[in-house]
């Protein structure tokens, strides 16, 4: 099973959309600028191939479900022949990347060892909760707690740090589902979840494809050098993604979403602190993946309408902390395609 439970919020590493209590602020619901671009490509001997690029988050902020979404995004999506987005469960089989722990600093390796114990306990607790539910349903696998503990140890010992974060988020959510979590007061109305999933539900028969290859995000992580450990550290040091900390940051995230669209580039320091500390990984997770996506887009020449939903920061220039890239829209323009904003 592929535990793809990491997502990218505005192009920044974030938390899983399905694990968030759906109580999000709506204070910017009429203020978000246009965020859908259209590109058409025609070869001399081929049909016109159309691409839409929708800048989004993987939270489904209420600000994304505004008048522009209803007036522009939905009609454009109605013409799509295929939906493509991050986290749609991979594509072609490929060799699983090797995240060599020797690349990490001594501090990073020490944190990894400690994190492995933490993740093992979370995984074991979730498995015990599931086991209890099975017993109540009349299903008994005849295993002892000691056997189940040993199985958890063996499983977690075989994971690299990228997999550890996915397991931590996934099984942390399992425990949240069992125990429940109260949403903090005053956080606003209910959201429908991330836009890509909402679009997918609206046309259940439409073909869907992941923008990343099967281990594309994993490979990007492994290539990010010693600082990649911040990715795991951020998950283990923050509260669960349905907790007060995240939900109270939603208004700030909505402001950042509007600001990026207004400026056509990210502004440093606007995101919550734990997200800003991950900017050092943008070279791998933003710039590197953009180049892979660009190569895929340039190969497409099938006369169909391809509708992409991407983390917003992938579309615009990145220039900070030694990380520099022009963004996917500029990259496509540089090779002769002309993205036009859809008003």
Tab-separated table of C-alpha atoms in Angstrom:
chain	number	residue	atom	x	y	z
A	1	UNK	CA	0.000	0.000	0.000
A	2	UNK	CA	1.256	3.453	-0.810
A	3	UNK	CA	0.754	5.714	2.208
A	4	UNK	CA	0.766	9.042	0.390
A	5	UNK	CA	-0.330	11.179	3.302
A	6	UNK	CA	1.996	14.119	2.757
A	7	UNK	CA	0.734	16.998	0.724
A	8	UNK	CA	1.908	20.409	-0.266
A	9	UNK	CA	0.078	23.447	0.956
A	10	UNK	CA	0.554	26.330	-1.489
A	11	UNK	CA	3.613	24.356	-2.548
A	12	UNK	CA	4.926	24.178	1.023
A	13	UNK	CA	5.153	20.866	2.794
A	14	UNK	CA	2.113	20.448	4.919
A	15	UNK	CA	-0.312	18.067	6.542
A	16	UNK	CA	-2.885	15.659	5.070
A	17	UNK	CA	-6.086	17.260	3.890
A	18	UNK	CA	-8.264	14.355	4.961
A	19	UNK	CA	-6.980	14.668	8.522
A	20	UNK	CA	-8.138	18.214	9.115
A	21	UNK	CA	-11.272	19.054	11.024
A	22	UNK	CA	-13.426	20.730	8.411
A	23	UNK	CA	-13.967	24.025	10.209
A	24	UNK	CA	-12.173	26.710	8.246
A	25	UNK	CA	-12.390	30.483	8.085
A	26	UNK	CA	-14.348	32.127	5.280
A	27	UNK	CA	-13.289	35.721	5.801
A	28	UNK	CA	-11.607	36.009	2.382
A	29	UNK	CA	-14.218	34.129	0.361
A	30	UNK	CA	-14.879	37.075	-1.974
A	31	UNK	CA	-11.305	38.351	-2.207
A	32	UNK	CA	-9.233	35.698	-3.982
A	33	UNK	CA	-7.908	36.855	-7.383
A	34	UNK	CA	-8.140	34.706	-10.562
A	35	UNK	CA	-6.023	31.556	-10.336
A	36	UNK	CA	-6.707	29.490	-13.471
A	37	UNK	CA	-4.376	29.620	-16.486
A	38	UNK	CA	-4.949	28.160	-19.956
A	39	UNK	CA	-2.369	27.034	-22.501
A	40	UNK	CA	-3.007	25.630	-25.964
A	41	UNK	CA	-0.400	23.752	-27.970
A	42	UNK	CA	-0.708	22.894	-31.663
A	43	UNK	CA	1.879	21.030	-33.674
A	44	UNK	CA	1.968	21.433	-37.431
A	45	UNK	CA	0.586	17.938	-38.003
A	46	UNK	CA	-1.413	17.487	-34.810
A	47	UNK	CA	-4.577	18.614	-33.049
A	48	UNK	CA	-4.766	21.374	-30.446
A	49	UNK	CA	-3.945	20.118	-26.945
A	50	UNK	CA	-5.272	22.273	-24.102
A	51	UNK	CA	-3.897	22.616	-20.595
A	52	UNK	CA	-5.514	24.290	-17.595
A	53	UNK	CA	-3.461	25.037	-14.485
A	54	UNK	CA	-5.408	25.797	-11.303
A	55	UNK	CA	-3.444	27.172	-8.350
A	56	UNK	CA	-4.795	25.584	-5.178
A	57	UNK	CA	-3.984	24.307	-1.715
A	58	UNK	CA	-4.274	20.798	-0.374
A	59	UNK	CA	-6.478	21.964	2.453
A	60	UNK	CA	-9.457	23.240	0.573
A	61	UNK	CA	-9.527	26.661	2.191
A	62	UNK	CA	-12.945	28.276	2.099
A	63	UNK	CA	-11.431	31.133	0.119
A	64	UNK	CA	-10.972	28.715	-2.800
A	65	UNK	CA	-14.712	28.110	-3.096
A	66	UNK	CA	-15.612	31.643	-4.133
A	67	UNK	CA	-17.488	33.269	-7.003
A	68	UNK	CA	-14.471	32.729	-9.292
A	69	UNK	CA	-14.561	29.001	-8.582
A	70	UNK	CA	-18.227	28.808	-9.584
A	71	UNK	CA	-18.043	31.212	-12.529
A	72	UNK	CA	-14.701	30.188	-14.108
A	73	UNK	CA	-13.181	27.030	-12.634
A	74	UNK	CA	-16.209	24.754	-12.810
A	75	UNK	CA	-17.131	25.596	-16.459
A	76	UNK	CA	-13.510	25.078	-17.532
A	77	UNK	CA	-13.354	21.767	-15.689
A	78	UNK	CA	-16.548	20.661	-17.436
A	79	UNK	CA	-14.532	20.573	-20.698
A	80	UNK	CA	-11.687	18.468	-19.252
A	81	UNK	CA	-10.788	15.059	-20.631
A	82	UNK	CA	-8.481	14.213	-17.717
A	83	UNK	CA	-7.809	15.547	-14.196
A	84	UNK	CA	-4.215	15.680	-12.911
A	85	UNK	CA	-3.146	16.611	-9.389
A	86	UNK	CA	-0.615	15.926	-6.658
A	87	UNK	CA	-1.357	12.932	-4.495
A	88	UNK	CA	-3.666	11.087	-6.909
A	89	UNK	CA	-1.828	7.859	-5.992
A	90	UNK	CA	1.126	7.663	-8.322
A	91	UNK	CA	1.571	6.409	-11.836
A	92	UNK	CA	4.169	4.186	-13.432
A	93	UNK	CA	6.018	1.584	-11.362
A	94	UNK	CA	9.580	2.646	-10.606
A	95	UNK	CA	12.432	1.741	-8.314
A	96	UNK	CA	11.800	2.941	-4.784
A	97	UNK	CA	14.329	5.633	-3.829
A	98	UNK	CA	16.938	4.950	-1.161
A	99	UNK	CA	17.072	7.702	1.483
A	100	UNK	CA	20.575	7.063	2.834
A	101	UNK	CA	20.669	8.134	6.516
A	102	UNK	CA	24.420	8.671	6.209
A	103	UNK	CA	23.619	11.913	4.359
A	104	UNK	CA	22.150	13.357	7.560
A	105	UNK	CA	24.148	15.199	10.193
A	106	UNK	CA	24.860	13.496	13.520
A	107	UNK	CA	21.991	15.484	15.037
A	108	UNK	CA	19.723	14.429	12.182
A	109	UNK	CA	20.575	10.760	12.652
A	110	UNK	CA	19.947	11.023	16.385
A	111	UNK	CA	16.575	12.629	15.739
A	112	UNK	CA	15.744	9.914	13.214
A	113	UNK	CA	16.437	7.203	15.797
A	114	UNK	CA	14.231	8.944	18.345
A	115	UNK	CA	11.501	9.578	15.763
A	116	UNK	CA	11.484	5.909	14.802
A	117	UNK	CA	10.568	4.997	18.392
A	118	UNK	CA	7.813	7.631	18.433
A	119	UNK	CA	6.338	6.446	15.138
A	120	UNK	CA	6.499	2.828	16.276
A	121	UNK	CA	4.431	3.673	19.354
A	122	UNK	CA	1.851	5.613	17.325
A	123	UNK	CA	1.607	2.760	14.833
A	124	UNK	CA	1.286	0.145	17.586
A	125	UNK	CA	-1.405	2.146	19.425
A	126	UNK	CA	-3.423	2.478	16.218
A	127	UNK	CA	-3.059	-1.231	15.459
A	128	UNK	CA	-4.253	-2.058	18.964
A	129	UNK	CA	-7.290	0.169	18.500
A	130	UNK	CA	-8.068	-1.562	15.213
A	131	UNK	CA	-7.549	-4.950	16.866
A	132	UNK	CA	-10.029	-4.006	19.578
A	133	UNK	CA	-12.600	-3.025	16.970
A	134	UNK	CA	-12.109	-6.363	15.224
A	135	UNK	CA	-12.627	-8.261	18.470
A	136	UNK	CA	-15.856	-6.358	19.106
A	137	UNK	CA	-16.965	-7.348	15.599
A	138	UNK	CA	-16.259	-11.023	16.348
A	139	UNK	CA	-12.963	-11.218	14.434
A	140	UNK	CA	-10.047	-12.699	16.395
A	141	UNK	CA	-6.668	-13.231	14.704
A	142	UNK	CA	-5.393	-15.164	17.769
A	143	UNK	CA	-2.290	-12.994	18.135
A	144	UNK	CA	-0.899	-11.862	21.475
A	145	UNK	CA	-0.019	-8.280	22.349
A	146	UNK	CA	3.653	-9.321	22.382
A	147	UNK	CA	3.379	-10.699	18.851
A	148	UNK	CA	1.660	-7.557	17.656
A	149	UNK	CA	4.315	-5.395	19.313
A	150	UNK	CA	7.066	-7.386	17.601
A	151	UNK	CA	5.324	-7.093	14.234
A	152	UNK	CA	5.154	-3.319	14.708
A	153	UNK	CA	8.862	-3.175	15.533
A	154	UNK	CA	9.822	-5.157	12.430
A	155	UNK	CA	7.592	-3.057	10.183
A	156	UNK	CA	8.809	0.320	11.453
A	157	UNK	CA	12.471	-0.790	11.441
A	158	UNK	CA	12.215	-1.313	7.674
A	159	UNK	CA	11.086	2.242	6.868
A	160	UNK	CA	13.203	5.227	5.864
A	161	UNK	CA	12.475	8.696	7.220
A	162	UNK	CA	10.086	9.645	4.413
A	163	UNK	CA	7.971	6.559	5.075
A	164	UNK	CA	8.106	7.226	8.807
A	165	UNK	CA	6.432	10.605	8.325
A	166	UNK	CA	3.707	9.093	6.171
A	167	UNK	CA	3.020	6.363	8.735
A	168	UNK	CA	3.037	8.886	11.579
A	169	UNK	CA	0.484	11.100	9.851
A	170	UNK	CA	-1.672	8.225	8.659
A	171	UNK	CA	-1.869	6.324	11.942
A	172	UNK	CA	-2.006	9.507	13.979
A	173	UNK	CA	-5.161	10.216	12.004
A	174	UNK	CA	-6.436	6.710	12.770
A	175	UNK	CA	-6.130	7.506	16.465
A	176	UNK	CA	-7.818	10.852	15.952
A	177	UNK	CA	-10.687	9.092	14.212
A	178	UNK	CA	-11.034	6.698	17.146
A	179	UNK	CA	-10.736	9.325	19.864
A	180	UNK	CA	-12.395	12.267	18.122
A	181	UNK	CA	-11.265	15.883	18.303
A	182	UNK	CA	-13.207	18.996	19.063
A	183	UNK	CA	-12.713	21.887	16.658
A	184	UNK	CA	-11.745	25.136	18.374
A	185	UNK	CA	-14.485	27.680	18.715
A	186	UNK	CA	-14.722	30.533	16.257
A	187	UNK	CA	-12.943	28.912	13.323
A	188	UNK	CA	-15.763	29.472	10.864
A	189	UNK	CA	-17.814	27.370	8.513
A	190	UNK	CA	-17.411	23.920	7.047
A	191	UNK	CA	-15.178	23.429	4.000
A	192	UNK	CA	-15.656	20.840	1.272
A	193	UNK	CA	-12.043	19.700	1.378
A	194	UNK	CA	-9.304	20.141	-1.182
A	195	UNK	CA	-10.374	21.357	-4.614
A	196	UNK	CA	-8.866	18.430	-6.533
A	197	UNK	CA	-11.008	15.964	-4.601
A	198	UNK	CA	-14.090	18.145	-4.975
A	199	UNK	CA	-13.612	18.275	-8.753
A	200	UNK	CA	-12.997	14.548	-8.898
A	201	UNK	CA	-16.232	13.852	-7.040
A	202	UNK	CA	-18.149	16.125	-9.401
A	203	UNK	CA	-17.188	13.973	-12.407
A	204	UNK	CA	-16.614	10.443	-11.060
A	205	UNK	CA	-16.138	8.911	-14.503
A	206	UNK	CA	-13.361	11.291	-15.568
A	207	UNK	CA	-9.874	9.759	-15.958
A	208	UNK	CA	-7.460	10.847	-13.211
A	209	UNK	CA	-3.675	10.874	-13.221
A	210	UNK	CA	-1.058	11.872	-10.674
A	211	UNK	CA	1.356	14.606	-11.704
A	212	UNK	CA	4.092	12.732	-9.834
A	213	UNK	CA	5.404	9.316	-10.738
A	214	UNK	CA	4.891	6.617	-8.119
A	215	UNK	CA	7.810	7.699	-5.930
A	216	UNK	CA	8.264	11.187	-7.327
A	217	UNK	CA	7.766	12.975	-4.000
A	218	UNK	CA	9.796	10.342	-2.170
A	219	UNK	CA	12.623	10.767	-4.663
A	220	UNK	CA	12.510	14.544	-4.249
A	221	UNK	CA	12.768	14.090	-0.496
A	222	UNK	CA	15.758	11.764	-0.711
A	223	UNK	CA	17.572	14.272	-2.940
A	224	UNK	CA	17.105	17.190	-0.540
A	225	UNK	CA	20.269	16.632	1.505
A	226	UNK	CA	20.778	16.871	5.273
A	227	UNK	CA	18.071	19.512	5.713
A	228	UNK	CA	15.426	17.015	4.629
A	229	UNK	CA	15.160	15.824	8.238
A	230	UNK	CA	13.181	19.031	8.896
A	231	UNK	CA	10.362	17.410	6.951
A	232	UNK	CA	10.078	14.613	9.495
A	233	UNK	CA	10.835	16.894	12.439
A	234	UNK	CA	8.005	19.273	11.526
A	235	UNK	CA	5.468	16.447	11.631
A	236	UNK	CA	6.573	15.048	14.971
A	237	UNK	CA	6.993	18.413	16.692
A	238	UNK	CA	3.634	19.846	15.623
A	239	UNK	CA	0.295	18.839	17.039
A	240	UNK	CA	-2.028	16.607	15.083
A	241	UNK	CA	-3.346	18.246	11.937
A	242	UNK	CA	-6.844	18.522	13.367
A	243	UNK	CA	-5.599	20.323	16.466
A	244	UNK	CA	-5.973	23.913	17.545
A	245	UNK	CA	-2.565	25.022	16.237
A	246	UNK	CA	-3.338	24.283	12.606
A	247	UNK	CA	-6.929	25.415	12.645
A	248	UNK	CA	-6.105	28.750	14.233
A	249	UNK	CA	-3.551	29.324	11.448
A	250	UNK	CA	-6.135	28.969	8.693
A	251	UNK	CA	-6.844	32.735	8.470
A	252	UNK	CA	-3.107	33.377	8.008
A	253	UNK	CA	-2.949	30.707	5.322
A	254	UNK	CA	-5.896	32.258	3.515
A	255	UNK	CA	-4.161	35.650	3.640
A	256	UNK	CA	-1.050	34.060	2.161
A	257	UNK	CA	-3.100	32.424	-0.592
A	258	UNK	CA	-4.615	35.786	-1.578
A	259	UNK	CA	-1.244	37.545	-1.272
A	260	UNK	CA	0.577	35.090	-3.539
A	261	UNK	CA	-2.094	35.426	-6.209
A	262	UNK	CA	-1.994	39.218	-5.949
A	263	UNK	CA	1.792	39.417	-6.207
A	264	UNK	CA	2.322	36.377	-8.480
A	265	UNK	CA	5.042	35.272	-6.106
A	266	UNK	CA	5.398	34.136	-2.507
A	267	UNK	CA	6.261	36.707	0.153
A	268	UNK	CA	8.751	35.562	2.777
A	269	UNK	CA	7.505	35.264	6.329
A	270	UNK	CA	3.769	35.208	5.643
A	271	UNK	CA	3.188	31.546	6.479
A	272	UNK	CA	3.075	30.076	9.981
A	273	UNK	CA	6.546	29.547	11.382
A	274	UNK	CA	6.618	25.766	11.090
A	275	UNK	CA	5.894	26.031	7.354
A	276	UNK	CA	8.514	28.735	6.740
A	277	UNK	CA	11.217	26.552	8.264
A	278	UNK	CA	10.639	24.053	5.455
A	279	UNK	CA	11.373	26.578	2.693
A	280	UNK	CA	14.915	25.215	2.544
A	281	UNK	CA	13.444	22.129	0.838
A	282	UNK	CA	11.799	24.114	-1.964
A	283	UNK	CA	14.653	23.294	-4.352
A	284	UNK	CA	13.689	19.625	-4.346
A	285	UNK	CA	9.974	19.762	-3.673
A	286	UNK	CA	9.107	22.773	-5.840
A	287	UNK	CA	11.787	23.461	-8.432
A	288	UNK	CA	12.864	19.872	-9.058
A	289	UNK	CA	9.346	18.529	-9.436
A	290	UNK	CA	8.386	21.461	-11.698
A	291	UNK	CA	11.047	20.357	-14.168
A	292	UNK	CA	9.704	16.797	-14.188
A	293	UNK	CA	6.163	18.068	-14.766
A	294	UNK	CA	7.316	20.366	-17.561
A	295	UNK	CA	8.917	17.453	-19.404
A	296	UNK	CA	5.671	15.487	-19.135
A	297	UNK	CA	3.595	18.427	-20.380
A	298	UNK	CA	5.848	18.991	-23.386
A	299	UNK	CA	5.425	15.354	-24.427
A	300	UNK	CA	1.620	15.573	-24.435
A	301	UNK	CA	0.134	16.073	-27.898
A	302	UNK	CA	-3.134	14.181	-27.903
A	303	UNK	CA	-5.705	16.884	-28.690
A	304	UNK	CA	-7.312	16.509	-25.247
A	305	UNK	CA	-8.034	18.942	-22.412
A	306	UNK	CA	-5.729	18.315	-19.431
A	307	UNK	CA	-6.845	19.969	-16.186
A	308	UNK	CA	-4.062	20.351	-13.589
A	309	UNK	CA	-4.655	21.248	-9.937
A	310	UNK	CA	-1.300	22.233	-8.403
A	311	UNK	CA	0.027	23.724	-5.210
A	312	UNK	CA	-0.021	27.462	-5.824
A	313	UNK	CA	3.674	28.089	-5.211
A	314	UNK	CA	4.621	25.699	-7.998
A	315	UNK	CA	3.323	28.233	-10.508
A	316	UNK	CA	5.426	31.259	-9.492
A	317	UNK	CA	9.106	32.192	-9.024
A	318	UNK	CA	10.974	30.897	-5.992
A	319	UNK	CA	13.931	32.970	-4.830
A	320	UNK	CA	15.153	32.539	-1.265
A	321	UNK	CA	17.822	30.778	0.787
A	322	UNK	CA	19.815	29.776	-2.293
A	323	UNK	CA	16.738	28.303	-4.008
A	324	UNK	CA	15.993	29.866	-7.394
A	325	UNK	CA	13.555	28.820	-10.099
A	326	UNK	CA	11.152	30.683	-12.360
A	327	UNK	CA	7.994	28.708	-11.603
A	328	UNK	CA	6.040	26.382	-13.863
A	329	UNK	CA	4.187	29.116	-15.764
A	330	UNK	CA	7.412	30.919	-16.699
A	331	UNK	CA	9.126	27.629	-17.512
A	332	UNK	CA	6.383	26.781	-19.993
A	333	UNK	CA	6.543	30.251	-21.516
A	334	UNK	CA	10.299	29.876	-21.965
A	335	UNK	CA	9.752	26.839	-24.202
A	336	UNK	CA	7.195	28.532	-26.413
A	337	UNK	CA	3.906	27.967	-24.598
A	338	UNK	CA	1.924	31.018	-23.485
A	339	UNK	CA	-0.137	30.611	-20.315
A	340	UNK	CA	-3.016	33.079	-20.177
A	341	UNK	CA	-4.962	33.872	-17.033
A	342	UNK	CA	-8.661	32.977	-17.332
A	343	UNK	CA	-10.684	35.901	-16.013
